mmCIF file of C-alpha atoms in Angstrom:
data_model
loop_
_atom_site.group_PDB
_atom_site.id
_atom_site.type_symbol
_atom_site.label_atom_id
_atom_site.label_comp_id
_atom_site.label_asym_id
_atom_site.label_seq_id
_atom_site.Cartn_x
_atom_site.Cartn_y
_atom_site.Cartn_z
ATOM 1 C CA MET A 10 4.384 -196.359 -101.481
ATOM 2 C CA LEU A 11 1.708 -196.794 -103.739
ATOM 3 C CA THR A 12 -0.135 -199.144 -101.419
ATOM 4 C CA ILE A 13 0.077 -196.513 -98.845
ATOM 5 C CA VAL A 14 -1.439 -193.856 -101.006
ATOM 6 C CA GLY A 15 -4.291 -196.143 -102.147
ATOM 7 C CA SER A 16 -5.087 -197.066 -98.486
ATOM 8 C CA PHE A 17 -5.095 -193.331 -97.569
ATOM 9 C CA VAL A 18 -7.542 -192.787 -100.473
ATOM 10 C CA ARG A 19 -9.833 -195.680 -99.351
ATOM 11 C CA PHE A 20 -9.652 -194.305 -96.130
ATOM 12 C CA GLN A 21 -10.739 -190.827 -96.683
ATOM 13 C CA GLN A 22 -13.690 -192.348 -99.071
ATOM 14 C CA THR A 23 -15.042 -194.077 -96.277
ATOM 15 C CA LEU A 24 -14.878 -191.202 -93.721
ATOM 16 C CA LEU A 25 -16.215 -189.124 -96.489
ATOM 17 C CA LYS A 26 -19.151 -191.395 -97.831
ATOM 18 C CA PRO A 27 -21.749 -189.533 -95.830
ATOM 19 C CA PHE A 28 -20.734 -186.429 -97.491
ATOM 20 C CA LEU A 29 -20.603 -187.609 -100.863
ATOM 21 C CA GLU A 30 -24.123 -188.845 -101.043
ATOM 22 C CA ILE A 31 -25.938 -185.923 -102.810
ATOM 23 C CA ASP A 32 -29.386 -185.698 -102.915
ATOM 24 C CA GLN A 33 -30.309 -185.516 -106.668
ATOM 25 C CA SER A 34 -33.077 -183.005 -106.132
ATOM 26 C CA LYS A 35 -30.676 -180.472 -105.162
ATOM 27 C CA SER A 36 -29.622 -177.532 -107.802
ATOM 28 C CA SER A 37 -26.302 -177.349 -109.222
ATOM 29 C CA THR A 38 -25.245 -174.503 -106.996
ATOM 30 C CA SER A 39 -25.780 -176.747 -104.059
ATOM 31 C CA ARG A 40 -23.542 -179.145 -105.901
ATOM 32 C CA SER A 41 -21.010 -176.729 -106.198
ATOM 33 C CA HIS A 42 -21.074 -175.851 -102.510
ATOM 34 C CA THR A 43 -21.087 -179.591 -101.915
ATOM 35 C CA LYS A 44 -17.976 -180.247 -103.716
ATOM 36 C CA SER A 45 -16.235 -177.249 -101.794
ATOM 37 C CA ASN A 46 -17.702 -178.802 -98.546
ATOM 38 C CA ILE A 47 -16.152 -182.224 -99.632
ATOM 39 C CA MET A 48 -12.659 -180.559 -100.583
ATOM 40 C CA SER A 49 -12.557 -178.669 -96.976
ATOM 41 C CA VAL A 50 -13.464 -181.846 -95.316
ATOM 42 C CA GLN A 51 -10.731 -183.729 -97.080
ATOM 43 C CA ASN A 52 -8.394 -180.999 -96.352
ATOM 44 C CA SER A 53 -9.409 -180.919 -92.640
ATOM 45 C CA ALA A 54 -9.101 -184.741 -92.463
ATOM 46 C CA GLY A 55 -5.547 -184.343 -94.103
ATOM 47 C CA ILE A 56 -5.011 -181.676 -91.546
ATOM 48 C CA GLN A 57 -6.112 -183.792 -88.667
ATOM 49 C CA THR A 58 -3.989 -186.855 -89.750
ATOM 50 C CA LEU A 59 -0.926 -184.418 -89.878
ATOM 51 C CA LEU A 60 -1.425 -182.990 -86.558
ATOM 52 C CA ASP A 61 -2.264 -186.691 -85.072
ATOM 53 C CA ALA A 62 1.040 -187.538 -86.520
ATOM 54 C CA GLU A 63 2.827 -184.373 -85.103
ATOM 55 C CA ARG A 64 1.207 -185.301 -81.676
ATOM 56 C CA GLU A 65 2.659 -189.065 -82.076
ATOM 57 C CA ALA A 66 6.165 -187.798 -82.751
ATOM 58 C CA GLN A 67 6.043 -185.311 -80.050
ATOM 59 C CA LYS A 68 5.392 -188.257 -77.551
ATOM 60 C CA ILE A 69 8.213 -190.178 -79.123
ATOM 61 C CA VAL A 70 10.656 -187.247 -78.647
ATOM 62 C CA GLN A 71 9.321 -186.694 -74.998
ATOM 63 C CA LYS A 72 10.132 -190.420 -74.323
ATOM 64 C CA ALA A 73 13.338 -190.218 -75.884
ATOM 65 C CA ARG A 74 14.300 -187.485 -73.749
ATOM 66 C CA ALA A 75 13.250 -188.942 -70.725
ATOM 67 C CA TYR A 76 15.136 -192.160 -71.591
ATOM 68 C CA ARG A 77 18.349 -190.176 -71.999
ATOM 69 C CA THR A 78 17.847 -188.240 -68.910
ATOM 70 C CA GLN A 79 17.400 -191.535 -67.071
ATOM 71 C CA LYS A 80 20.639 -193.050 -68.782
ATOM 72 C CA VAL A 81 22.558 -189.811 -67.629
ATOM 73 C CA LYS A 82 21.363 -190.114 -63.962
ATOM 74 C CA ASP A 83 22.157 -193.877 -63.928
ATOM 75 C CA ALA A 84 25.610 -193.110 -65.454
ATOM 76 C CA ARG A 85 26.270 -190.436 -62.713
ATOM 77 C CA SER A 86 25.403 -192.861 -59.743
ATOM 78 C CA GLU A 87 27.349 -195.558 -61.361
ATOM 79 C CA ALA A 88 30.363 -193.483 -61.501
ATOM 80 C CA GLN A 89 29.856 -192.190 -58.058
ATOM 81 C CA LYS A 90 29.558 -195.946 -56.974
ATOM 82 C CA GLU A 91 33.098 -196.780 -58.833
ATOM 83 C CA ILE A 92 34.617 -193.518 -57.208
ATOM 84 C CA GLU A 93 33.499 -194.487 -53.581
ATOM 85 C CA GLU A 94 34.820 -198.225 -54.276
ATOM 86 C CA TYR A 95 38.121 -197.005 -55.677
ATOM 87 C CA LYS A 96 38.608 -194.568 -52.516
ATOM 88 C CA LYS A 97 37.889 -197.251 -50.082
ATOM 89 C CA GLN A 98 40.451 -199.492 -51.903
ATOM 90 C CA LYS A 99 43.121 -196.815 -51.777
ATOM 91 C CA GLU A 100 42.373 -196.153 -48.193
ATOM 92 C CA ASN A 101 42.770 -199.793 -47.272
ATOM 93 C CA GLU A 102 46.026 -199.915 -49.325
ATOM 94 C CA PHE A 103 47.442 -196.687 -47.323
ATOM 95 C CA LYS A 104 46.384 -198.192 -44.020
ATOM 96 C CA GLU A 105 47.931 -201.504 -44.963
ATOM 97 C CA PHE A 106 51.370 -199.546 -46.117
ATOM 98 C CA GLU A 107 51.199 -197.592 -42.965
ATOM 99 C CA SER A 108 51.016 -200.737 -40.555
ATOM 100 C CA LYS A 109 53.970 -202.287 -42.459
ATOM 101 C CA HIS A 110 56.128 -199.253 -42.029
ATOM 102 C CA SER A 111 54.975 -198.116 -38.503
ATOM 103 C CA GLY A 112 56.874 -200.831 -37.013
ATOM 104 C CA ALA A 113 60.239 -199.388 -38.435
ATOM 105 C CA ASN A 114 59.092 -195.873 -37.112
ATOM 106 C CA ALA A 115 58.781 -197.301 -33.730
ATOM 107 C CA LYS A 116 61.963 -198.885 -33.553
ATOM 108 C CA ALA A 117 63.701 -195.692 -34.775
ATOM 109 C CA GLU A 118 61.724 -193.848 -32.249
ATOM 110 C CA GLU A 119 62.777 -195.990 -29.465
ATOM 111 C CA GLU A 120 66.462 -195.827 -30.479
ATOM 112 C CA ALA A 121 66.261 -191.957 -30.679
ATOM 113 C CA THR A 122 64.624 -191.719 -27.093
ATOM 114 C CA LYS A 123 67.433 -194.167 -25.834
ATOM 115 C CA GLU A 124 70.215 -191.875 -27.282
ATOM 116 C CA ILE A 125 68.471 -188.826 -25.913
ATOM 117 C CA GLU A 126 68.254 -190.351 -22.284
ATOM 118 C CA GLN A 127 72.002 -191.384 -22.597
ATOM 119 C CA THR A 128 73.109 -187.837 -23.743
ATOM 120 C CA LEU A 129 70.828 -186.259 -20.792
ATOM 121 C CA LYS A 130 72.815 -188.711 -18.337
ATOM 122 C CA ASP A 131 76.212 -187.700 -19.737
ATOM 123 C CA ILE A 132 75.314 -184.108 -19.317
ATOM 124 C CA GLU A 133 74.247 -184.577 -15.743
ATOM 125 C CA ALA A 134 77.264 -186.505 -15.157
ATOM 126 C CA ALA A 135 79.419 -183.775 -16.384
ATOM 127 C CA THR A 136 77.560 -181.204 -14.440
ATOM 128 C CA LYS A 137 77.987 -183.059 -11.213
ATOM 129 C CA GLU A 138 81.769 -183.593 -11.883
ATOM 130 C CA LYS A 139 82.601 -180.083 -13.275
ATOM 131 C CA GLY A 140 79.825 -177.874 -12.005
ATOM 132 C CA PRO A 141 81.675 -176.451 -8.874
ATOM 133 C CA GLU A 142 84.714 -175.601 -10.884
ATOM 134 C CA VAL A 143 82.722 -173.750 -13.511
ATOM 135 C CA ILE A 144 80.556 -171.846 -11.087
ATOM 136 C CA GLY A 145 83.899 -170.873 -9.313
ATOM 137 C CA ASP A 146 85.398 -169.588 -12.633
ATOM 138 C CA LEU A 147 82.271 -167.662 -13.458
ATOM 139 C CA LEU A 148 82.366 -165.789 -10.202
ATOM 140 C CA LYS A 149 85.984 -165.197 -10.552
ATOM 141 C CA ALA A 150 85.503 -163.624 -13.924
ATOM 142 C CA VAL A 151 82.765 -161.615 -12.642
ATOM 143 C CA THR A 152 84.461 -160.419 -9.320
ATOM 144 C CA ASP A 153 88.079 -159.805 -10.758
ATOM 145 C CA VAL A 154 87.348 -157.290 -13.554
ATOM 146 C CA LYS A 155 90.418 -155.728 -15.171
ATOM 147 C CA PRO A 156 89.351 -152.795 -17.122
ATOM 148 C CA GLU A 157 91.289 -152.299 -20.445
ATOM 149 C CA PRO A 158 90.537 -150.257 -23.289
ATOM 150 C CA HIS A 159 89.248 -152.052 -26.228
ATOM 151 C CA ARG A 160 91.970 -152.565 -28.765
ATOM 152 C CA ASN A 161 90.352 -150.499 -31.458
ATOM 153 C CA VAL A 162 90.235 -147.647 -28.925
ATOM 154 C CA ALA A 163 93.855 -148.050 -27.754
ATOM 155 C CA ALA A 164 95.118 -148.425 -31.619
ATOM 156 C CA SER A 165 93.716 -145.127 -32.450
ATOM 157 C CA ALA A 166 94.981 -142.903 -29.365
#
């Protein structure tokens, strides 16, 4: 810490050397003005150093923000890639499962179709066999009407 302060003092002295050389012929009032000028130059040099340090710090902070922003963007894109890969993997697994089990569905569908066809054939055969008899019974029921009061009406009378 002491070497840094010593280095800073030497740095100030080398910068201020032209201002420190005072003409011996000047009066004492000019010397007091020169001292105040030296102090203001020293203060302005210190202020300038602080401003430079602040600018440098702002640059570092800005670089850190840009770095962080880039890392977030990279992480998002990497996550999106992983999501896409996972989605493709699950779609492939589903297609594989579907292809394995669709064969069983096709067999069940064939059996159901055969059963339906057999049932339709049985219905058609029964219709051919008993169709005329059923039609005759229906016509007889429609044409031979026996009017009778309803049992509820007959019970109340």
